[in-house]
Coordinates of C-alpha atoms and ligand atoms in Angstrom, one line a residue:
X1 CA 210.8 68.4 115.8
X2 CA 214.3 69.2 116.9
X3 CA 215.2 68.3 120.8
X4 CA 217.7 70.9 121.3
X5 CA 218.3 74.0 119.8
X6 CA 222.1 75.3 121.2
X7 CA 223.2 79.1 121.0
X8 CA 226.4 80.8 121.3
X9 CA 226.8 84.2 123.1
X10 CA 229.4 86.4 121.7
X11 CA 229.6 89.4 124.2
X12 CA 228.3 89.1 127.4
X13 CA 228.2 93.1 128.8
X14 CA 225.4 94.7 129.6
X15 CA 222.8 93.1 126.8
X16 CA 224.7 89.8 126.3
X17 CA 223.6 89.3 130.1
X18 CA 220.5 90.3 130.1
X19 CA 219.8 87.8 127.4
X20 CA 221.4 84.8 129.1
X21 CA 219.4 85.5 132.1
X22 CA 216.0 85.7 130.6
X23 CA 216.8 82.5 128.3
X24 CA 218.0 80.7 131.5
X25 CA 215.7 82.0 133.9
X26 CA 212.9 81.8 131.8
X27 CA 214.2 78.3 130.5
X28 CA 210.7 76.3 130.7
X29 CA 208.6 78.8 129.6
X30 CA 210.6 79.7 126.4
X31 CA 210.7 75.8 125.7
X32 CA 207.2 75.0 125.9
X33 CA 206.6 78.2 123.3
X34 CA 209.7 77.6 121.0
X35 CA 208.5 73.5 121.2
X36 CA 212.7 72.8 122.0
X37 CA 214.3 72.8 124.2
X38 CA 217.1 75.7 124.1
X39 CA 220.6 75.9 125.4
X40 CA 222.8 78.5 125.6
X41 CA 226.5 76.1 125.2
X42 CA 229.1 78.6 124.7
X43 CA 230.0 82.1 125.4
X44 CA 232.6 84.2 124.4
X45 CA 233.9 86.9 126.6
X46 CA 236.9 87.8 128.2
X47 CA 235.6 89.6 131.3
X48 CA 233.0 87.7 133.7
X49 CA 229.4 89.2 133.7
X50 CA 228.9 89.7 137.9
X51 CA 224.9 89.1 137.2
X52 CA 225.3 86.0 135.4
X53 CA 226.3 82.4 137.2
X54 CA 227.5 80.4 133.5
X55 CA 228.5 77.6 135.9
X56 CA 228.6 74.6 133.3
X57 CA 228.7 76.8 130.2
X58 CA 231.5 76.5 127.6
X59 CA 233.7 80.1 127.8
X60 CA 236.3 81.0 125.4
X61 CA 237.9 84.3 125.4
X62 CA 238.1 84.9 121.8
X63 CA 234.4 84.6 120.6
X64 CA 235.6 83.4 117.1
X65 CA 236.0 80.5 119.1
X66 CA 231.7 80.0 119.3
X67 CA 231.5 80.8 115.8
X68 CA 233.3 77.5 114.7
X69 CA 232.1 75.5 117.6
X70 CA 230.3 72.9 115.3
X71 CA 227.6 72.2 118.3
X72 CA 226.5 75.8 118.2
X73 CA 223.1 76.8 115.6
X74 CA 222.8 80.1 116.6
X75 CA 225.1 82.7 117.3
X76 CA 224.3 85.8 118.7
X77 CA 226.0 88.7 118.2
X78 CA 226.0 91.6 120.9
X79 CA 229.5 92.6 120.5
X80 CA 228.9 96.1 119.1
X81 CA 230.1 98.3 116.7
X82 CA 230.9 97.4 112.8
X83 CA 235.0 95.7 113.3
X84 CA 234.7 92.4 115.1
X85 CA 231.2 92.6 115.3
X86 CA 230.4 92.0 111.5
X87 CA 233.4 89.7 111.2
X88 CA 231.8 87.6 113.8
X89 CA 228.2 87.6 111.8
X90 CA 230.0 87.2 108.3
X91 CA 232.1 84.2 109.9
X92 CA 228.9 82.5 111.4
X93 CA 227.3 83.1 108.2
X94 CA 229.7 81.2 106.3
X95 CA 229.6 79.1 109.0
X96 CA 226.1 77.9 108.0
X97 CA 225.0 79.4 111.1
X98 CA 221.4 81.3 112.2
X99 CA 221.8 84.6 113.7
X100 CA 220.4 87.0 116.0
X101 CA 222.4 90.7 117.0
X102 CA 221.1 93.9 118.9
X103 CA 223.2 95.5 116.7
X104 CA 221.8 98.6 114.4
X105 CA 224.8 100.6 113.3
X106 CA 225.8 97.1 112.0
X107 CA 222.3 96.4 110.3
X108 CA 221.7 99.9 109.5
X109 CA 225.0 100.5 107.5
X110 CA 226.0 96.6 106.3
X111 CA 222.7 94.7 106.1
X112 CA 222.2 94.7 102.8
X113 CA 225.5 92.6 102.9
X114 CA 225.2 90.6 105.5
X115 CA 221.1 89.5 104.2
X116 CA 222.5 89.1 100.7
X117 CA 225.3 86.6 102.4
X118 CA 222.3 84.8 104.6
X119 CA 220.0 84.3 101.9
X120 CA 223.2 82.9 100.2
X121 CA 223.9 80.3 102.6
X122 CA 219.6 79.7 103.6
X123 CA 220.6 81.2 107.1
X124 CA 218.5 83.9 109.1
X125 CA 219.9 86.9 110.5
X126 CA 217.3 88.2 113.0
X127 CA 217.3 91.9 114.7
X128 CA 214.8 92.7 117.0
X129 CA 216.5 94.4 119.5
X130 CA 218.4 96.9 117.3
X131 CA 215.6 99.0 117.3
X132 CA 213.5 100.1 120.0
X133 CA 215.1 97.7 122.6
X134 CA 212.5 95.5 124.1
X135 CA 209.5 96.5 121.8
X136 CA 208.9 94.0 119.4
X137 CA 208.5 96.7 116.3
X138 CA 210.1 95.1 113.9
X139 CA 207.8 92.0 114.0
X140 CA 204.9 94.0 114.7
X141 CA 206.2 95.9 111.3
X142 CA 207.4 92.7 109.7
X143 CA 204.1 90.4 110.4
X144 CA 201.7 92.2 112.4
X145 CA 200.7 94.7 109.7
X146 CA 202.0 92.7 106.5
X147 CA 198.6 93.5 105.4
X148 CA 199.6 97.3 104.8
X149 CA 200.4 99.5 102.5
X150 CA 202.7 101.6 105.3
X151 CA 202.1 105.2 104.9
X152 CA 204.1 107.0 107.4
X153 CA 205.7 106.1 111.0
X154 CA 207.4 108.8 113.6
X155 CA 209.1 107.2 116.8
X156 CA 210.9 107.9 119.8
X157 CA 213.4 105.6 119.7
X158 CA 216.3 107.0 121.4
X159 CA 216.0 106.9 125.0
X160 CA 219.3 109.2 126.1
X161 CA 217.7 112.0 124.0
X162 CA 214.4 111.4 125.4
X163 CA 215.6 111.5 129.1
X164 CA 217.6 114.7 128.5
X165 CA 214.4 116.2 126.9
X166 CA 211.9 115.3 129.5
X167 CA 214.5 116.3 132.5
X168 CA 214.8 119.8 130.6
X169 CA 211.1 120.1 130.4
X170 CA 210.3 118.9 133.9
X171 CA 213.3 120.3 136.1
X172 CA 214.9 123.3 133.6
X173 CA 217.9 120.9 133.6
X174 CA 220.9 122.1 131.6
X175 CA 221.8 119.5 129.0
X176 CA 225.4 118.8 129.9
X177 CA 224.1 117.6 132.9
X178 CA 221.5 115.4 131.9
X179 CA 223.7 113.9 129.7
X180 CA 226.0 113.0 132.1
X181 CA 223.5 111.4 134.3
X182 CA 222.3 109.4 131.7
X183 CA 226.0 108.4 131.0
X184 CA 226.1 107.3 134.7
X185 CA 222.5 105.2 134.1
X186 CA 224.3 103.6 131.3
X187 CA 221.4 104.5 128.8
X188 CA 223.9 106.4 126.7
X189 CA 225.8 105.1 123.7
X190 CA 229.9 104.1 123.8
X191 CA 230.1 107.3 122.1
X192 CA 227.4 109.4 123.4
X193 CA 227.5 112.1 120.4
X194 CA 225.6 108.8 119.0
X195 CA 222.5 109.8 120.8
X196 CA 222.8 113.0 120.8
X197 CA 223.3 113.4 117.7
X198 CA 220.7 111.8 116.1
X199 CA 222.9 109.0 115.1
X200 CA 221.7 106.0 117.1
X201 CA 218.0 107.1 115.9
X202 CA 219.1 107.2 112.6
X203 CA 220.2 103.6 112.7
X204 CA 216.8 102.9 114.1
X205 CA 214.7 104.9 111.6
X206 CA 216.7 103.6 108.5
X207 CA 215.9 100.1 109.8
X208 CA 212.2 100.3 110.0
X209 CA 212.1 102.1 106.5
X210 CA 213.2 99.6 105.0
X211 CA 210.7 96.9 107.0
X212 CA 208.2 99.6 106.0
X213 CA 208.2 100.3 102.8
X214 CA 209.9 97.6 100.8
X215 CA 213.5 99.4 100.3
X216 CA 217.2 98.6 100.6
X217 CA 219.1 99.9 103.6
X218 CA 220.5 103.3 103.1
X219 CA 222.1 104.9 106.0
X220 CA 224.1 107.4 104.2
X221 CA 220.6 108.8 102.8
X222 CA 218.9 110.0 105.7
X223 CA 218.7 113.1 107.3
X224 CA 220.3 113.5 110.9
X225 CA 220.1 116.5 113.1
X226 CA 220.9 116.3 116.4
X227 CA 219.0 117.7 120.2
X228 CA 222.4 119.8 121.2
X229 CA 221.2 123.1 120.1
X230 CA 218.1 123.0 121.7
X231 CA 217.7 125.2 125.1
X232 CA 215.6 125.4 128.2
X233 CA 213.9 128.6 126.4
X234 CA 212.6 126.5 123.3
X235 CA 211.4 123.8 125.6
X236 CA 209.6 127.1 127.7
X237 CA 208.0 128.8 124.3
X238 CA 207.2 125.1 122.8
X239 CA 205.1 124.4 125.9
X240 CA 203.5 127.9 125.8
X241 CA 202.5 127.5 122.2
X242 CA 200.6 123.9 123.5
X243 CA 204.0 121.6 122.1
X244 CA 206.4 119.3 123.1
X245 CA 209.6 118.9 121.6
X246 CA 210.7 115.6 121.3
X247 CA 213.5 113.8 118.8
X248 CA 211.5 112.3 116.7
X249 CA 213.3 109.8 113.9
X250 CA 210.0 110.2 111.0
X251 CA 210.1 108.4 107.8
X252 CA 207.0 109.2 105.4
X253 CA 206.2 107.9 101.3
X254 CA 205.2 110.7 99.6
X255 CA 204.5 110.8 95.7
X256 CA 207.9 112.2 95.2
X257 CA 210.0 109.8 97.4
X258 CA 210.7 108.2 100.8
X259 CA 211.5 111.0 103.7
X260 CA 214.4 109.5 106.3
X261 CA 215.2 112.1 108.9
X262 CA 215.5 112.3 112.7
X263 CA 215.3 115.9 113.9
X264 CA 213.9 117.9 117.2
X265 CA 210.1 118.6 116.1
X266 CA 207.8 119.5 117.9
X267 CA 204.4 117.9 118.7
X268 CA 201.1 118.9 120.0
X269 CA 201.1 118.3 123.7
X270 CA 197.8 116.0 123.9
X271 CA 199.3 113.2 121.0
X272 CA 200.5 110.0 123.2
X273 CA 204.0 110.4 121.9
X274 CA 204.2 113.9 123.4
X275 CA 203.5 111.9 126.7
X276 CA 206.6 109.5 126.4
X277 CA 208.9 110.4 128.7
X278 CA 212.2 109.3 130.1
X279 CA 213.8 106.6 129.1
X280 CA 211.1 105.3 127.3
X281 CA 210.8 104.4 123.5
X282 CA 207.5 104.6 121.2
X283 CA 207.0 104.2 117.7
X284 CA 203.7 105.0 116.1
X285 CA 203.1 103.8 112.4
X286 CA 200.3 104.7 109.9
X287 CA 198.8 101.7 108.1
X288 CA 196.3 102.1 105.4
X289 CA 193.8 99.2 106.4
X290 CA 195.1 99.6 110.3
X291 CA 195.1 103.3 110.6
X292 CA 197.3 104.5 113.8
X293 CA 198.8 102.1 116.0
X294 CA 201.2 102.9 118.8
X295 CA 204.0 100.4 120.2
X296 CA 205.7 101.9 123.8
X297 CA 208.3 100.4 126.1
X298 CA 211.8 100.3 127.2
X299 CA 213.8 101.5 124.7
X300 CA 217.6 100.3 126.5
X301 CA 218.2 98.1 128.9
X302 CA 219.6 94.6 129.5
X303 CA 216.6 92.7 129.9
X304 CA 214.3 94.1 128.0
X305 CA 216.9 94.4 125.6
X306 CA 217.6 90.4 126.4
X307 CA 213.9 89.9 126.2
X308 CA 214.0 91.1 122.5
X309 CA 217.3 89.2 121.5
X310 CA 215.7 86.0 123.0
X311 CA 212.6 85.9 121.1
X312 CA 214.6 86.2 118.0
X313 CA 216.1 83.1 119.4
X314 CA 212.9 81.5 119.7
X315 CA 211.1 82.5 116.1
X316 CA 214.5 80.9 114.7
X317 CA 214.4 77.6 116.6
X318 CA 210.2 77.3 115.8
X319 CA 212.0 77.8 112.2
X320 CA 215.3 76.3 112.0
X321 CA 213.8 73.4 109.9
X322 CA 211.9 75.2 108.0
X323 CA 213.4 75.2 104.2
X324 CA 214.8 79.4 103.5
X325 CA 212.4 79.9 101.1
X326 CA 209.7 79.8 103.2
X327 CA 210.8 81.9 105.9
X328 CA 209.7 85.5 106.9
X329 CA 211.9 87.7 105.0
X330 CA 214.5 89.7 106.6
X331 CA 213.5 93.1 105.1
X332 CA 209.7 91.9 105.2
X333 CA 209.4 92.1 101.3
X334 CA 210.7 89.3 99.3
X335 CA 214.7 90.2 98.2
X336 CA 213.5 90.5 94.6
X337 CA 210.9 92.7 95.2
X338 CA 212.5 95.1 97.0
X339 CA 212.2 98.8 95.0
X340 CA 214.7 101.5 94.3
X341 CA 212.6 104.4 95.5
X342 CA 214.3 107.6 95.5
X343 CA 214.8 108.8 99.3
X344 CA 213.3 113.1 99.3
X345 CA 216.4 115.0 99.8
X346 CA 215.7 117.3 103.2
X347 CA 215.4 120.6 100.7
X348 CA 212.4 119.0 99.0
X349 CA 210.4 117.9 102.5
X350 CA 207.3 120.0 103.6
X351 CA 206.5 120.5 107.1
X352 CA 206.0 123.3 109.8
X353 CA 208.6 125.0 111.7
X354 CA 209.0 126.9 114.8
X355 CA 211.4 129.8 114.5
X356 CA 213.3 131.5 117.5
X357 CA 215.5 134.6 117.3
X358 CA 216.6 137.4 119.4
X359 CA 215.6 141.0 117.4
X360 CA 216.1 144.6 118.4
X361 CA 213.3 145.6 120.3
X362 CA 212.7 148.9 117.9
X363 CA 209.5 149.6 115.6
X364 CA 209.5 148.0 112.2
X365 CA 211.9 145.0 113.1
X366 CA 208.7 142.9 112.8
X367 CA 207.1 143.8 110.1
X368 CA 210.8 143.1 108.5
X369 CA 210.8 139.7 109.3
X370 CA 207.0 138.9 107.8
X371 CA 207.6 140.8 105.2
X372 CA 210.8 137.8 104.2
X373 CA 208.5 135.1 105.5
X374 CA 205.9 136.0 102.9
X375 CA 208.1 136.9 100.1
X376 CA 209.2 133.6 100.8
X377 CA 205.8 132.3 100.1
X378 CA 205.2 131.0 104.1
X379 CA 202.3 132.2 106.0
X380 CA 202.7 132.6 109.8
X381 CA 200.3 130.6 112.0
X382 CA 201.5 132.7 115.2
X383 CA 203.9 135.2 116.8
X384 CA 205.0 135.5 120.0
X385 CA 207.2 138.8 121.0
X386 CA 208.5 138.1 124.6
X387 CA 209.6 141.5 127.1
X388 CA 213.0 142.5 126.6
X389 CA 215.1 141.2 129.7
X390 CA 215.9 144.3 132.3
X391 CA 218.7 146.2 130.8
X392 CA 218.9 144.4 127.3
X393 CA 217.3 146.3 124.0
X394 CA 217.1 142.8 121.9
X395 CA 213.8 140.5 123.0
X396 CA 212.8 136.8 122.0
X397 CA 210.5 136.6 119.1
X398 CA 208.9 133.0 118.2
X399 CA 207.0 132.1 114.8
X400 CA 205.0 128.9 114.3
X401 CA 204.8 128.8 110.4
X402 CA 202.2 126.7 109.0
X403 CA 203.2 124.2 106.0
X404 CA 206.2 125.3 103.4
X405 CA 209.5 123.7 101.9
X406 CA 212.3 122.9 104.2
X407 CA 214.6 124.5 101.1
X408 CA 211.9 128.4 101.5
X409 CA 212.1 128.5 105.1
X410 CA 216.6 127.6 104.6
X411 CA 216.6 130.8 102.5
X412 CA 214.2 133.2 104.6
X413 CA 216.5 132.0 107.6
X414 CA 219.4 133.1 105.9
X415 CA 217.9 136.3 104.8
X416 CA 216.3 137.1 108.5
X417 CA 219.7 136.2 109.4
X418 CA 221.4 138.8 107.5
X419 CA 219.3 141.2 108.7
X420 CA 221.3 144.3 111.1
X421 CA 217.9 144.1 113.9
X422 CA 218.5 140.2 114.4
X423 CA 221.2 138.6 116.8
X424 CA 223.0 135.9 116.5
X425 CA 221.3 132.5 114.9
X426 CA 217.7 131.5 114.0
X427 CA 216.7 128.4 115.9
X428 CA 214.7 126.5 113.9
X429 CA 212.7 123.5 114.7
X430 CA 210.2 121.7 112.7
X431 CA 206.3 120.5 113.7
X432 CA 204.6 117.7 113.3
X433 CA 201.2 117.1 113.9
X434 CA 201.1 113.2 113.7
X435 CA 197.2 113.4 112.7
X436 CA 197.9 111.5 109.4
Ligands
HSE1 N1 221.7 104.5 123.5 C1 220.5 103.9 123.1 C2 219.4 104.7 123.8 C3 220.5 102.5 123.6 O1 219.7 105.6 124.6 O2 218.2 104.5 123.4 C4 219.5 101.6 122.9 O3 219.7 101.5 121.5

């Protein structure tokens, strides 16, 4: 059994702290379960960390300089971003070096590479925290339910969005506003269009598909729509109708293909992810001998964050000596098995949608509008006409359709668009009812 186990830091902002301080604080604890002990030798960052004391640690201000430090076996990357960041994993790669990064626009868009590169050299390249910050979901994926045949999972997993959604809900916030706060928290992204956009879940999302179903990576396939269109009123008529909207990122086999999109949906008030507010992060996932299961907690963060990056630490020092071969794969299925799926182009995916538009409050405006829904081939599960606002002659109407083709419901939009009675744009949202 190895003695010492050392790592290398690369980064040491928000998450690179929090993971030194759990692996230092929780030092004895972490030893007696990784059966090691394990060190953190070097660090490389140019500005100090205030919450850290690294008295007696190696610095170097270029954190090249850990990943050809011949002491360190583990680097850890929680640089950010694809540059420097991937640079620094090819490098300790090459290196014949173990790694562990928080990093899923790096993973989401280059891991395919940077596995192929590992498996190479007989290295690991572990990710825990990219997704879902300090919920272990990608082991629970991964290991917990290798049993599986994976059918479907819808998650949370962006907390900025989440937070500007509850605050909406709860205090009729605006969403500029939110957003900002959120900034202030420092939940939200460098670039915060990254969360509100549906990008940052969409790293996430792509991640776990793979895990899930046995696939390459493939960013550039899903389907991103973002929360910045959505208003107080939709939050208002959702909650009437008994929903919630939430950003969901859902990835579902169906006999046609793999579905990978993030979108608003929204969800039937009494599911548990409807009740995940906040900052918070959930992820449920459909197994086929399991059934539901449901994995919650802190989506951001630096120590839960650190609390994730640090038990990839520990899985790779229990397995350090253990020949590649013979080591839990990095996409869960073995590299050669891994299938070329086709990923369902948005056009083809069938759900349910809510529909919003503003109509002239005049007789036979909505018997127009079902009469395009059903030439369309969609039936309408309800209809809400609100009271025209003093002094206006156009009112709110809302439709719940049941299930139909995302590529139907497009063209009816387009044709209720069209239409002389209807103002401005349809919102449209799609529902989920998560009951498998
Ligand atoms: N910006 C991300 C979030 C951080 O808000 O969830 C964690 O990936």
């Amino acid at each position: 059994m190895l003695k010492s186990v050392k790592v290398g830091i690369c980064g040491l902002g928000t998450v690179g702290g929090g993971t030194y301080n759990v692996l230092t604080r929780n030092k004895d604890e972490i030893c007696a379960r990784a059966g090691c002990e394990i060190v953190v030798s070097h660090i490389g960052e140019r500005i100090e960390n205030p919450n850290c004391d690294t008295t007696g640690v190696r610095m170097s201000a270029d954190a090249f300089e850990v990943v050809k430090d011949p002491e360190v076996d583990i680097v850890v990357e929680l640089i950010g971003g694809y540059g420097v960041a991937k640079e620094i994993v090819m490098q300790a790669i090459e290196n014949g070096k173990h790694v562990v990064t928080a990093n899923k626009a790096l993973i989401a868009v280059h891991g395919n590479e940077i596995f192929a590169a590992a498996q190479e050299k007989g290295v690991n390249v572990l990710f825990e925290a990219a997704v879902a910050g300090g919920i272990p979901i990608i082991k629970a994926i991964r290991e917990g339910l290798a049993a599986n045949r994976i059918d479907w999972l819808a998650g949370i997993i962006n907390g900025t969005g989440n937070f500007i959604l509850t605050e909406m809900r709860d205090r009729g916030r605006d969403f500029e506003d939110v957003l900002k706060e959120a900034q202030e928290l420092g939940y939200a992204e460098a670039d915060p269009t990254f969360d509100v956009e549906g990008i940052d879940a969409a790293h996430k999302l792509v991640i776990m598909a793979s895990l899930a179903f046995g696939i390459p990576l493939q960013f550039d396939k899903a389907y991103t729509e973002g929360i910045s269109r959505i208003s107080t009123q939709d939050v208002a008529y959702a909650e009437e109708l008994g929903y919630r909207i939430k950003h969901l990122g859902i990835t579902k086999r169906n006999p046609e293909g793999i579905e990978i999109r993030v979108h608003p949906t929204l969800i039937p008030e009494k599911r548990l992810l409807a009740n995940v507010n906040g900052v918070m992060n959930a992820v449920l996932v459909e197994g086929n001998a399991v059934g539901p299961t449901l994995y919650y907690g802190a989506g951001a963060g630096a120590e839960p964050t650190g609390s994730a990056v640090a038990a990839d630490v520990v899985d790779l020092a229990r397995t350090i000596s253990v020949d590649s071969t013979h080591r839990v794969p990095h996409l869960a299925f073995q590299s050669d098995k891994l299938t070329d799926e086709r990923i369902l182009p948005m056009d083809e995916v069938v759900t349910a949608y809510y529909l919003r538009l503003s109509a002239l409050d005049r007789p036979g405006v909505l018997s127009q509008l079902a009469q395009i829904i059903s030439d369309a081939g969609i039936s309408i599960e309800a209809l809400i006409q609100k009271e025209p606002l003093a002094g206006q002659d156009h009112v709110p109407v809302i439709m719940l359709t049941n299930l139909a083709q995302e590529k139907s419901v497009r063209e009816a939009v387009k044709l209720i668009e069209a239409l002389e009675s209807v103002e401005s744009e349809v919102t449209l949202i799609r529902v989920e009812s998560l009951d498998g």
